[in-house]
Each structure stands twice: as structure tokens, then as C-alpha cells.
Amino acid sequence: MRLILLGPPGAGKGTQAQRLVSRYGIVQLSTGDMLRAAVKAGTTVGKAAGAIMDRGELVPDDIMMQVISERLDQADTTNGFVLDGFPRTVAQAEGLDRLLADKRLDLDAVVELVVDEEALLARIEGRARENAGAVRADDNAETLKKRLAVYRQQTAPVAAYYRSTGQLQTVDGMLPIDEVSRQIDGLLAGAGREEFHQASG
Ligand code: AMP
């Protein structure tokens, strides 16, 4: 099982990725985690990425392709993987297509968790207010707004890319976590029968 999870920050990609890991015995490939480890270890990639990550910007595509290519060469990916946080640009999606073709691997699914950004913001703001004192609601909402803006500009086109290749499937990410899991499961059970599960647009 090789799949990609797409969706904005706060959509629940990490949670769903972890569930897929235990359900299918695959590995979670989170490029954010890989980069944070590289920064901590002080590697060349880490040195290049650290400041960019601090600014909330995207690390250049060539670096990301190098990171993911090396990771896919590791033996633990043989059973499959769920990509979480990659690809984040259309160039990365195209690079991944070339990489997988080189390795003679196919993707089984690209699943987008679709969320209502207004509702997402309201939810986060409400939660921050409930926790008043620990986190300032404004700060939290501001940060999320910035991350959503980067997502909208650079990463939303990735969903359009996979829609154009006929690989995109969508799930309502606003549903309860267990229901989202159930729906992803349903899509994956039908992987290879994509005529029944094409995204409607
Ligand atoms: P995440 O944990 O997925 O939110 O990623 C944390 C940060 O790492 C992002 O804000 C980016 O700066 C960087 N990053 C992670 N994945 C990518 C990617 N695929 N392309 C570019 N930058 C990335």
C-alpha cells in the first residue's frame, strides 16, 4: 500500500497517517519530521532547511526531492508507505512521479482530507479560548491563518494536479476522526477500482 495524504494544517493528516500505519503495516513518511531530525543532527540538509522552516516557508524542491529519494531507498518502505506533508508543490508531485517510475513503483491512492477553512479556524479559536491562559487565541489563529495561506498558494495546486491525473480521491475531513478513518478504509479497499471512487471535482 503506497499512498499520499493531502490536506491543510489541522485537517488531521498526522492522526489518519498513524492509523494507516497500524492498519496496513506501512511506514509514515513525514517530511516535516525528517527535516526536524536533520536540523537536530546538523546535517547539510538540516543547515539549509532550519531557517526556512522557522519562517514557515517551504524548503526548496531540489532538497525535498533528495530527502524523499533517499528515504524511499530504505528497506522499511518495501511494505508500503503513507506520505504525510509531501508533495507540497506541483514540482514535487512531478518529481515524485519520475522517482516512482524509476523505482518501478505505483501509487495506490491519493486521498485529500477536505476541510472547511472557516470552520477549522473557528474550531481552533474556540479551543484556544477554552484553554485561555495557556495559549492566546489570537496568536493561535494568526499562525494557522498564515499556514493556511501558504497551503492555499503552493499546496492546493497539488490536489488539482492529482485530480488531472485521475488519482485524487476526497474525504470530508470535518467528520469525526473514526468516520474519516472508515471512509479512507473504504477508498483503499476499492483501490484499483477507481472508477467507483473518482473525486467528483
Ligand atoms: P510539517 O511538519 O509537515 O508541517 O512541516 C514543517 C515544515 O517543514 C514546513 O513548514 C516546511 O517548512 C517544511 N517542509 C515539510 N515538508 C515539506 C515539503 N514537502 N516541501 C517543502 N517544505 C517542507
PDB file of C-alpha atoms and ligand atoms in Angstrom:
ATOM      1  CA  MET A   1       0.000   0.000   0.000  1.00  0.00           C
ATOM      2  CA  ARG A   2       1.553   3.259  -1.154  1.00  0.00           C
ATOM      3  CA  LEU A   3      -0.448   6.402  -0.647  1.00  0.00           C
ATOM      4  CA  ILE A   4      -0.388  10.152  -0.248  1.00  0.00           C
ATOM      5  CA  LEU A   5      -2.456  12.088   2.280  1.00  0.00           C
ATOM      6  CA  LEU A   6      -3.198  15.674   1.291  1.00  0.00           C
ATOM      7  CA  GLY A   7      -4.883  18.411   3.281  1.00  0.00           C
ATOM      8  CA  PRO A   8      -4.247  21.707   5.036  1.00  0.00           C
ATOM      9  CA  PRO A   9      -2.731  22.049   8.507  1.00  0.00           C
ATOM     10  CA  GLY A  10      -5.268  20.969  11.092  1.00  0.00           C
ATOM     11  CA  ALA A  11      -7.081  18.582   8.736  1.00  0.00           C
ATOM     12  CA  GLY A  12      -5.919  15.536  10.706  1.00  0.00           C
ATOM     13  CA  LYS A  13      -3.351  14.075   8.280  1.00  0.00           C
ATOM     14  CA  GLY A  14      -0.975  13.033  11.049  1.00  0.00           C
ATOM     15  CA  THR A  15      -3.701  11.249  13.017  1.00  0.00           C
ATOM     16  CA  GLN A  16      -5.001   9.408   9.965  1.00  0.00           C
ATOM     17  CA  ALA A  17      -1.456   8.538   8.820  1.00  0.00           C
ATOM     18  CA  GLN A  18      -0.738   6.900  12.192  1.00  0.00           C
ATOM     19  CA  ARG A  19      -3.908   4.838  11.915  1.00  0.00           C
ATOM     20  CA  LEU A  20      -2.939   3.708   8.415  1.00  0.00           C
ATOM     21  CA  VAL A  21       0.483   2.682   9.723  1.00  0.00           C
ATOM     22  CA  SER A  22      -1.016   0.288  12.274  1.00  0.00           C
ATOM     23  CA  ARG A  23      -3.767  -0.931   9.953  1.00  0.00           C
ATOM     24  CA  TYR A  24      -1.576  -1.725   6.930  1.00  0.00           C
ATOM     25  CA  GLY A  25       1.888  -2.285   8.420  1.00  0.00           C
ATOM     26  CA  ILE A  26       3.346   0.519   6.348  1.00  0.00           C
ATOM     27  CA  VAL A  27       5.630   3.388   7.346  1.00  0.00           C
ATOM     28  CA  GLN A  28       4.660   7.025   7.775  1.00  0.00           C
ATOM     29  CA  LEU A  29       6.937   9.302   5.775  1.00  0.00           C
ATOM     30  CA  SER A  30       6.537  12.760   7.261  1.00  0.00           C
ATOM     31  CA  THR A  31       8.929  15.170   5.560  1.00  0.00           C
ATOM     32  CA  GLY A  32       8.391  17.645   8.413  1.00  0.00           C
ATOM     33  CA  ASP A  33       9.661  15.023  10.891  1.00  0.00           C
ATOM     34  CA  MET A  34      12.598  14.159   8.600  1.00  0.00           C
ATOM     35  CA  LEU A  35      13.596  17.813   8.293  1.00  0.00           C
ATOM     36  CA  ARG A  36      13.325  18.414  12.036  1.00  0.00           C
ATOM     37  CA  ALA A  37      15.577  15.379  12.603  1.00  0.00           C
ATOM     38  CA  ALA A  38      18.060  16.739  10.027  1.00  0.00           C
ATOM     39  CA  VAL A  39      18.111  20.133  11.756  1.00  0.00           C
ATOM     40  CA  LYS A  40      18.717  18.455  15.118  1.00  0.00           C
ATOM     41  CA  ALA A  41      21.511  16.296  13.684  1.00  0.00           C
ATOM     42  CA  GLY A  42      23.114  19.310  11.997  1.00  0.00           C
ATOM     43  CA  THR A  43      23.327  17.668   8.562  1.00  0.00           C
ATOM     44  CA  THR A  44      23.809  19.640   5.327  1.00  0.00           C
ATOM     45  CA  VAL A  45      20.067  19.391   4.647  1.00  0.00           C
ATOM     46  CA  GLY A  46      19.306  20.463   8.197  1.00  0.00           C
ATOM     47  CA  LYS A  47      21.545  23.511   7.893  1.00  0.00           C
ATOM     48  CA  ALA A  48      19.837  24.524   4.657  1.00  0.00           C
ATOM     49  CA  ALA A  49      16.310  23.909   5.965  1.00  0.00           C
ATOM     50  CA  GLY A  50      16.331  25.239   9.527  1.00  0.00           C
ATOM     51  CA  ALA A  51      15.907  28.968   8.889  1.00  0.00           C
ATOM     52  CA  ILE A  52      13.373  28.375   6.101  1.00  0.00           C
ATOM     53  CA  MET A  53      11.243  26.227   8.401  1.00  0.00           C
ATOM     54  CA  ASP A  54      11.428  28.855  11.135  1.00  0.00           C
ATOM     55  CA  ARG A  55       9.966  31.372   8.692  1.00  0.00           C
ATOM     56  CA  GLY A  56       7.118  28.981   7.858  1.00  0.00           C
ATOM     57  CA  GLU A  57       8.202  28.859   4.219  1.00  0.00           C
ATOM     58  CA  LEU A  58       8.722  25.806   2.044  1.00  0.00           C
ATOM     59  CA  VAL A  59      12.135  24.149   1.748  1.00  0.00           C
ATOM     60  CA  PRO A  60      13.322  24.179  -1.917  1.00  0.00           C
ATOM     61  CA  ASP A  61      12.055  21.378  -4.143  1.00  0.00           C
ATOM     62  CA  ASP A  62      15.532  20.029  -5.031  1.00  0.00           C
ATOM     63  CA  ILE A  63      16.346  19.497  -1.359  1.00  0.00           C
ATOM     64  CA  MET A  64      12.971  17.846  -0.750  1.00  0.00           C
ATOM     65  CA  MET A  65      13.438  15.511  -3.715  1.00  0.00           C
ATOM     66  CA  GLN A  66      16.820  14.469  -2.341  1.00  0.00           C
ATOM     67  CA  VAL A  67      15.327  13.844   1.113  1.00  0.00           C
ATOM     68  CA  ILE A  68      12.423  11.747  -0.165  1.00  0.00           C
ATOM     69  CA  SER A  69      14.521   9.845  -2.697  1.00  0.00           C
ATOM     70  CA  GLU A  70      16.989   8.754  -0.017  1.00  0.00           C
ATOM     71  CA  ARG A  71      14.162   7.823   2.330  1.00  0.00           C
ATOM     72  CA  LEU A  72      12.412   5.676  -0.286  1.00  0.00           C
ATOM     73  CA  ASP A  73      15.665   3.723  -0.751  1.00  0.00           C
ATOM     74  CA  GLN A  74      15.484   2.470   2.826  1.00  0.00           C
ATOM     75  CA  ALA A  75      14.330  -1.118   3.326  1.00  0.00           C
ATOM     76  CA  ASP A  76      11.442  -0.353   5.692  1.00  0.00           C
ATOM     77  CA  THR A  77       9.442   1.219   2.852  1.00  0.00           C
ATOM     78  CA  THR A  78       9.175  -2.099   0.982  1.00  0.00           C
ATOM     79  CA  ASN A  79       5.772  -2.952   2.521  1.00  0.00           C
ATOM     80  CA  GLY A  80       4.463   0.462   1.594  1.00  0.00           C
ATOM     81  CA  PHE A  81       4.225   3.976   2.928  1.00  0.00           C
ATOM     82  CA  VAL A  82       1.941   6.878   3.591  1.00  0.00           C
ATOM     83  CA  LEU A  83       3.369  10.245   2.590  1.00  0.00           C
ATOM     84  CA  ASP A  84       2.381  12.973   5.045  1.00  0.00           C
ATOM     85  CA  GLY A  85       3.487  16.516   4.164  1.00  0.00           C
ATOM     86  CA  PHE A  86       4.876  15.592   0.743  1.00  0.00           C
ATOM     87  CA  PRO A  87       4.430  16.562  -2.070  1.00  0.00           C
ATOM     88  CA  ARG A  88       3.748  20.191  -1.174  1.00  0.00           C
ATOM     89  CA  THR A  89       4.264  21.719  -4.626  1.00  0.00           C
ATOM     90  CA  VAL A  90       3.343  20.605  -8.138  1.00  0.00           C
ATOM     91  CA  ALA A  91       7.083  20.348  -8.950  1.00  0.00           C
ATOM     92  CA  GLN A  92       7.447  17.878  -6.058  1.00  0.00           C
ATOM     93  CA  ALA A  93       4.448  15.882  -7.314  1.00  0.00           C
ATOM     94  CA  GLU A  94       6.004  15.685 -10.782  1.00  0.00           C
ATOM     95  CA  GLY A  95       9.376  14.782  -9.266  1.00  0.00           C
ATOM     96  CA  LEU A  96       7.719  12.034  -7.234  1.00  0.00           C
ATOM     97  CA  ASP A  97       6.093  10.613 -10.372  1.00  0.00           C
ATOM     98  CA  ARG A  98       9.525  10.378 -12.018  1.00  0.00           C
ATOM     99  CA  LEU A  99      11.091   8.900  -8.895  1.00  0.00           C
ATOM    100  CA  LEU A 100       8.417   6.203  -8.546  1.00  0.00           C
ATOM    101  CA  ALA A 101       8.632   5.392 -12.258  1.00  0.00           C
ATOM    102  CA  ASP A 102      12.423   4.954 -11.880  1.00  0.00           C
ATOM    103  CA  LYS A 103      11.850   2.608  -8.936  1.00  0.00           C
ATOM    104  CA  ARG A 104       9.015   0.829 -10.818  1.00  0.00           C
ATOM    105  CA  LEU A 105       6.519   1.607  -8.068  1.00  0.00           C
ATOM    106  CA  ASP A 106       2.871   2.667  -8.364  1.00  0.00           C
ATOM    107  CA  LEU A 107       0.793   4.796  -6.050  1.00  0.00           C
ATOM    108  CA  ASP A 108      -2.351   3.054  -4.788  1.00  0.00           C
ATOM    109  CA  ALA A 109      -4.160   6.174  -3.672  1.00  0.00           C
ATOM    110  CA  VAL A 110      -4.020   9.923  -3.225  1.00  0.00           C
ATOM    111  CA  VAL A 111      -6.501  10.955  -0.540  1.00  0.00           C
ATOM    112  CA  GLU A 112      -7.329  14.573   0.197  1.00  0.00           C
ATOM    113  CA  LEU A 113      -8.889  15.468   3.544  1.00  0.00           C
ATOM    114  CA  VAL A 114     -11.197  18.325   2.603  1.00  0.00           C
ATOM    115  CA  VAL A 115     -11.917  20.797   5.378  1.00  0.00           C
ATOM    116  CA  ASP A 116     -13.918  23.978   5.665  1.00  0.00           C
ATOM    117  CA  GLU A 117     -11.257  26.582   6.485  1.00  0.00           C
ATOM    118  CA  GLU A 118     -13.719  28.878   8.282  1.00  0.00           C
ATOM    119  CA  ALA A 119     -14.908  26.025  10.468  1.00  0.00           C
ATOM    120  CA  LEU A 120     -11.306  24.960  11.049  1.00  0.00           C
ATOM    121  CA  LEU A 121     -10.393  28.461  12.231  1.00  0.00           C
ATOM    122  CA  ALA A 122     -13.479  28.722  14.412  1.00  0.00           C
ATOM    123  CA  ARG A 123     -12.668  25.356  15.952  1.00  0.00           C
ATOM    124  CA  ILE A 124      -9.059  26.306  16.686  1.00  0.00           C
ATOM    125  CA  GLU A 125     -10.049  29.731  18.033  1.00  0.00           C
ATOM    126  CA  GLY A 126     -12.738  28.180  20.220  1.00  0.00           C
ATOM    127  CA  ARG A 127     -10.327  25.608  21.561  1.00  0.00           C
ATOM    128  CA  ALA A 128      -7.729  28.295  22.279  1.00  0.00           C
ATOM    129  CA  ARG A 129     -10.324  30.349  24.165  1.00  0.00           C
ATOM    130  CA  GLU A 130     -11.291  27.328  26.270  1.00  0.00           C
ATOM    131  CA  ASN A 131      -7.615  26.921  27.154  1.00  0.00           C
ATOM    132  CA  ALA A 132      -7.288  30.652  27.908  1.00  0.00           C
ATOM    133  CA  GLY A 133      -4.073  31.349  29.734  1.00  0.00           C
ATOM    134  CA  ALA A 134      -2.073  28.572  28.122  1.00  0.00           C
ATOM    135  CA  VAL A 135      -2.325  29.924  24.576  1.00  0.00           C
ATOM    136  CA  ARG A 136      -3.569  33.271  23.311  1.00  0.00           C
ATOM    137  CA  ALA A 137      -6.421  32.717  20.899  1.00  0.00           C
ATOM    138  CA  ASP A 138      -5.195  35.491  18.570  1.00  0.00           C
ATOM    139  CA  ASP A 139      -1.684  34.066  18.259  1.00  0.00           C
ATOM    140  CA  ASN A 140      -3.013  30.653  17.530  1.00  0.00           C
ATOM    141  CA  ALA A 141      -5.498  31.834  14.917  1.00  0.00           C
ATOM    142  CA  GLU A 142      -2.881  34.108  13.303  1.00  0.00           C
ATOM    143  CA  THR A 143      -0.380  31.277  12.950  1.00  0.00           C
ATOM    144  CA  LEU A 144      -2.974  28.968  11.498  1.00  0.00           C
ATOM    145  CA  LYS A 145      -4.098  31.653   9.034  1.00  0.00           C
ATOM    146  CA  LYS A 146      -0.512  32.039   7.800  1.00  0.00           C
ATOM    147  CA  ARG A 147      -0.050  28.295   7.366  1.00  0.00           C
ATOM    148  CA  LEU A 148      -3.376  28.075   5.548  1.00  0.00           C
ATOM    149  CA  ALA A 149      -2.288  30.878   3.193  1.00  0.00           C
ATOM    150  CA  VAL A 150       0.930  29.032   2.275  1.00  0.00           C
ATOM    151  CA  TYR A 151      -1.121  25.884   1.793  1.00  0.00           C
ATOM    152  CA  ARG A 152      -3.640  27.634  -0.460  1.00  0.00           C
ATOM    153  CA  GLN A 153      -0.959  29.230  -2.642  1.00  0.00           C
ATOM    154  CA  GLN A 154       1.547  26.413  -3.005  1.00  0.00           C
ATOM    155  CA  THR A 155      -0.014  23.139  -1.963  1.00  0.00           C
ATOM    156  CA  ALA A 156      -3.660  23.318  -3.042  1.00  0.00           C
ATOM    157  CA  PRO A 157      -2.489  23.036  -6.707  1.00  0.00           C
ATOM    158  CA  VAL A 158      -1.095  19.597  -5.813  1.00  0.00           C
ATOM    159  CA  ALA A 159      -4.664  18.334  -5.313  1.00  0.00           C
ATOM    160  CA  ALA A 160      -5.571  19.789  -8.712  1.00  0.00           C
ATOM    161  CA  TYR A 161      -2.551  18.002 -10.197  1.00  0.00           C
ATOM    162  CA  TYR A 162      -3.723  14.612  -8.891  1.00  0.00           C
ATOM    163  CA  ARG A 163      -7.271  15.386  -9.987  1.00  0.00           C
ATOM    164  CA  SER A 164      -5.935  15.922 -13.503  1.00  0.00           C
ATOM    165  CA  THR A 165      -4.132  12.565 -13.425  1.00  0.00           C
ATOM    166  CA  GLY A 166      -7.346  10.881 -12.223  1.00  0.00           C
ATOM    167  CA  GLN A 167      -5.743   9.738  -8.952  1.00  0.00           C
ATOM    168  CA  LEU A 168      -7.389  12.110  -6.474  1.00  0.00           C
ATOM    169  CA  GLN A 169      -9.977  10.837  -4.016  1.00  0.00           C
ATOM    170  CA  THR A 170     -11.538  13.042  -1.369  1.00  0.00           C
ATOM    171  CA  VAL A 171     -12.854  12.532   2.139  1.00  0.00           C
ATOM    172  CA  ASP A 172     -14.728  15.056   4.279  1.00  0.00           C
ATOM    173  CA  GLY A 173     -12.129  15.879   6.924  1.00  0.00           C
ATOM    174  CA  MET A 174     -14.700  17.663   9.087  1.00  0.00           C
ATOM    175  CA  LEU A 175     -16.339  14.356  10.023  1.00  0.00           C
ATOM    176  CA  PRO A 176     -15.454  12.695  13.343  1.00  0.00           C
ATOM    177  CA  ILE A 177     -11.979  11.061  13.313  1.00  0.00           C
ATOM    178  CA  ASP A 178     -13.339   7.484  13.344  1.00  0.00           C
ATOM    179  CA  GLU A 179     -15.692   8.238  10.466  1.00  0.00           C
ATOM    180  CA  VAL A 180     -12.836   9.756   8.423  1.00  0.00           C
ATOM    181  CA  SER A 181     -10.818   6.567   9.085  1.00  0.00           C
ATOM    182  CA  ARG A 182     -13.747   4.418   7.990  1.00  0.00           C
ATOM    183  CA  GLN A 183     -14.149   6.356   4.758  1.00  0.00           C
ATOM    184  CA  ILE A 184     -10.410   6.200   3.954  1.00  0.00           C
ATOM    185  CA  ASP A 185     -10.581   2.459   4.606  1.00  0.00           C
ATOM    186  CA  GLY A 186     -13.449   2.197   2.151  1.00  0.00           C
ATOM    187  CA  LEU A 187     -11.492   4.058  -0.509  1.00  0.00           C
ATOM    188  CA  LEU A 188      -8.421   1.882  -0.005  1.00  0.00           C
ATOM    189  CA  ALA A 189     -10.483  -1.318  -0.115  1.00  0.00           C
ATOM    190  CA  GLY A 190     -11.528  -0.139  -3.558  1.00  0.00           C
ATOM    191  CA  ALA A 191      -8.005   0.844  -4.651  1.00  0.00           C
ATOM    192  CA  GLY A 192      -7.649  -0.369  -8.215  1.00  0.00           C
ATOM    193  CA  ARG A 193     -11.400   0.047  -8.735  1.00  0.00           C
ATOM    194  CA  GLU A 194     -11.012   3.778  -9.114  1.00  0.00           C
ATOM    195  CA  GLU A 195     -13.987   4.082 -11.447  1.00  0.00           C
ATOM    196  CA  PHE A 196     -16.157   3.861  -8.324  1.00  0.00           C
ATOM    197  CA  HIS A 197     -14.171   6.355  -6.307  1.00  0.00           C
ATOM    198  CA  GLN A 198     -13.072   9.148  -8.589  1.00  0.00           C
ATOM    199  CA  ALA A 199     -13.167  12.559  -6.942  1.00  0.00           C
ATOM    200  CA  SER A 200     -16.180  14.439  -8.161  1.00  0.00           C
ATOM    201  CA  GLY A 201     -14.304  17.702  -8.550  1.00  0.00           C
TER     202      GLY A 201
HETATM  203  P1  AMP B   1       5.132  19.879   8.738  1.00  0.00           P
HETATM  204  O1  AMP B   1       5.569  19.182   9.979  1.00  0.00           O
HETATM  205  O2  AMP B   1       4.681  18.933   7.666  1.00  0.00           O
HETATM  206  O3  AMP B   1       4.126  20.970   8.993  1.00  0.00           O
HETATM  207  O4  AMP B   1       6.444  20.602   8.122  1.00  0.00           O
HETATM  208  C1  AMP B   1       7.149  21.558   8.876  1.00  0.00           C
HETATM  209  C2  AMP B   1       7.939  22.441   7.938  1.00  0.00           C
HETATM  210  O5  AMP B   1       8.884  21.679   7.211  1.00  0.00           O
HETATM  211  C3  AMP B   1       7.122  23.150   6.868  1.00  0.00           C
HETATM  212  O6  AMP B   1       6.551  24.334   7.352  1.00  0.00           O
HETATM  213  C4  AMP B   1       8.154  23.405   5.798  1.00  0.00           C
HETATM  214  O7  AMP B   1       8.989  24.499   6.127  1.00  0.00           O
HETATM  215  C5  AMP B   1       8.994  22.147   5.871  1.00  0.00           C
HETATM  216  N1  AMP B   1       8.502  21.097   4.959  1.00  0.00           N
HETATM  217  C6  AMP B   1       7.975  19.880   5.303  1.00  0.00           C
HETATM  218  N2  AMP B   1       7.647  19.176   4.220  1.00  0.00           N
HETATM  219  C7  AMP B   1       7.972  19.951   3.149  1.00  0.00           C
HETATM  220  C8  AMP B   1       7.855  19.783   1.749  1.00  0.00           C
HETATM  221  N3  AMP B   1       7.333  18.668   1.212  1.00  0.00           N
HETATM  222  N4  AMP B   1       8.279  20.806   0.958  1.00  0.00           N
HETATM  223  C9  AMP B   1       8.809  21.917   1.467  1.00  0.00           C
HETATM  224  N5  AMP B   1       8.939  22.142   2.778  1.00  0.00           N
HETATM  225  C10 AMP B   1       8.515  21.171   3.627  1.00  0.00           C
END
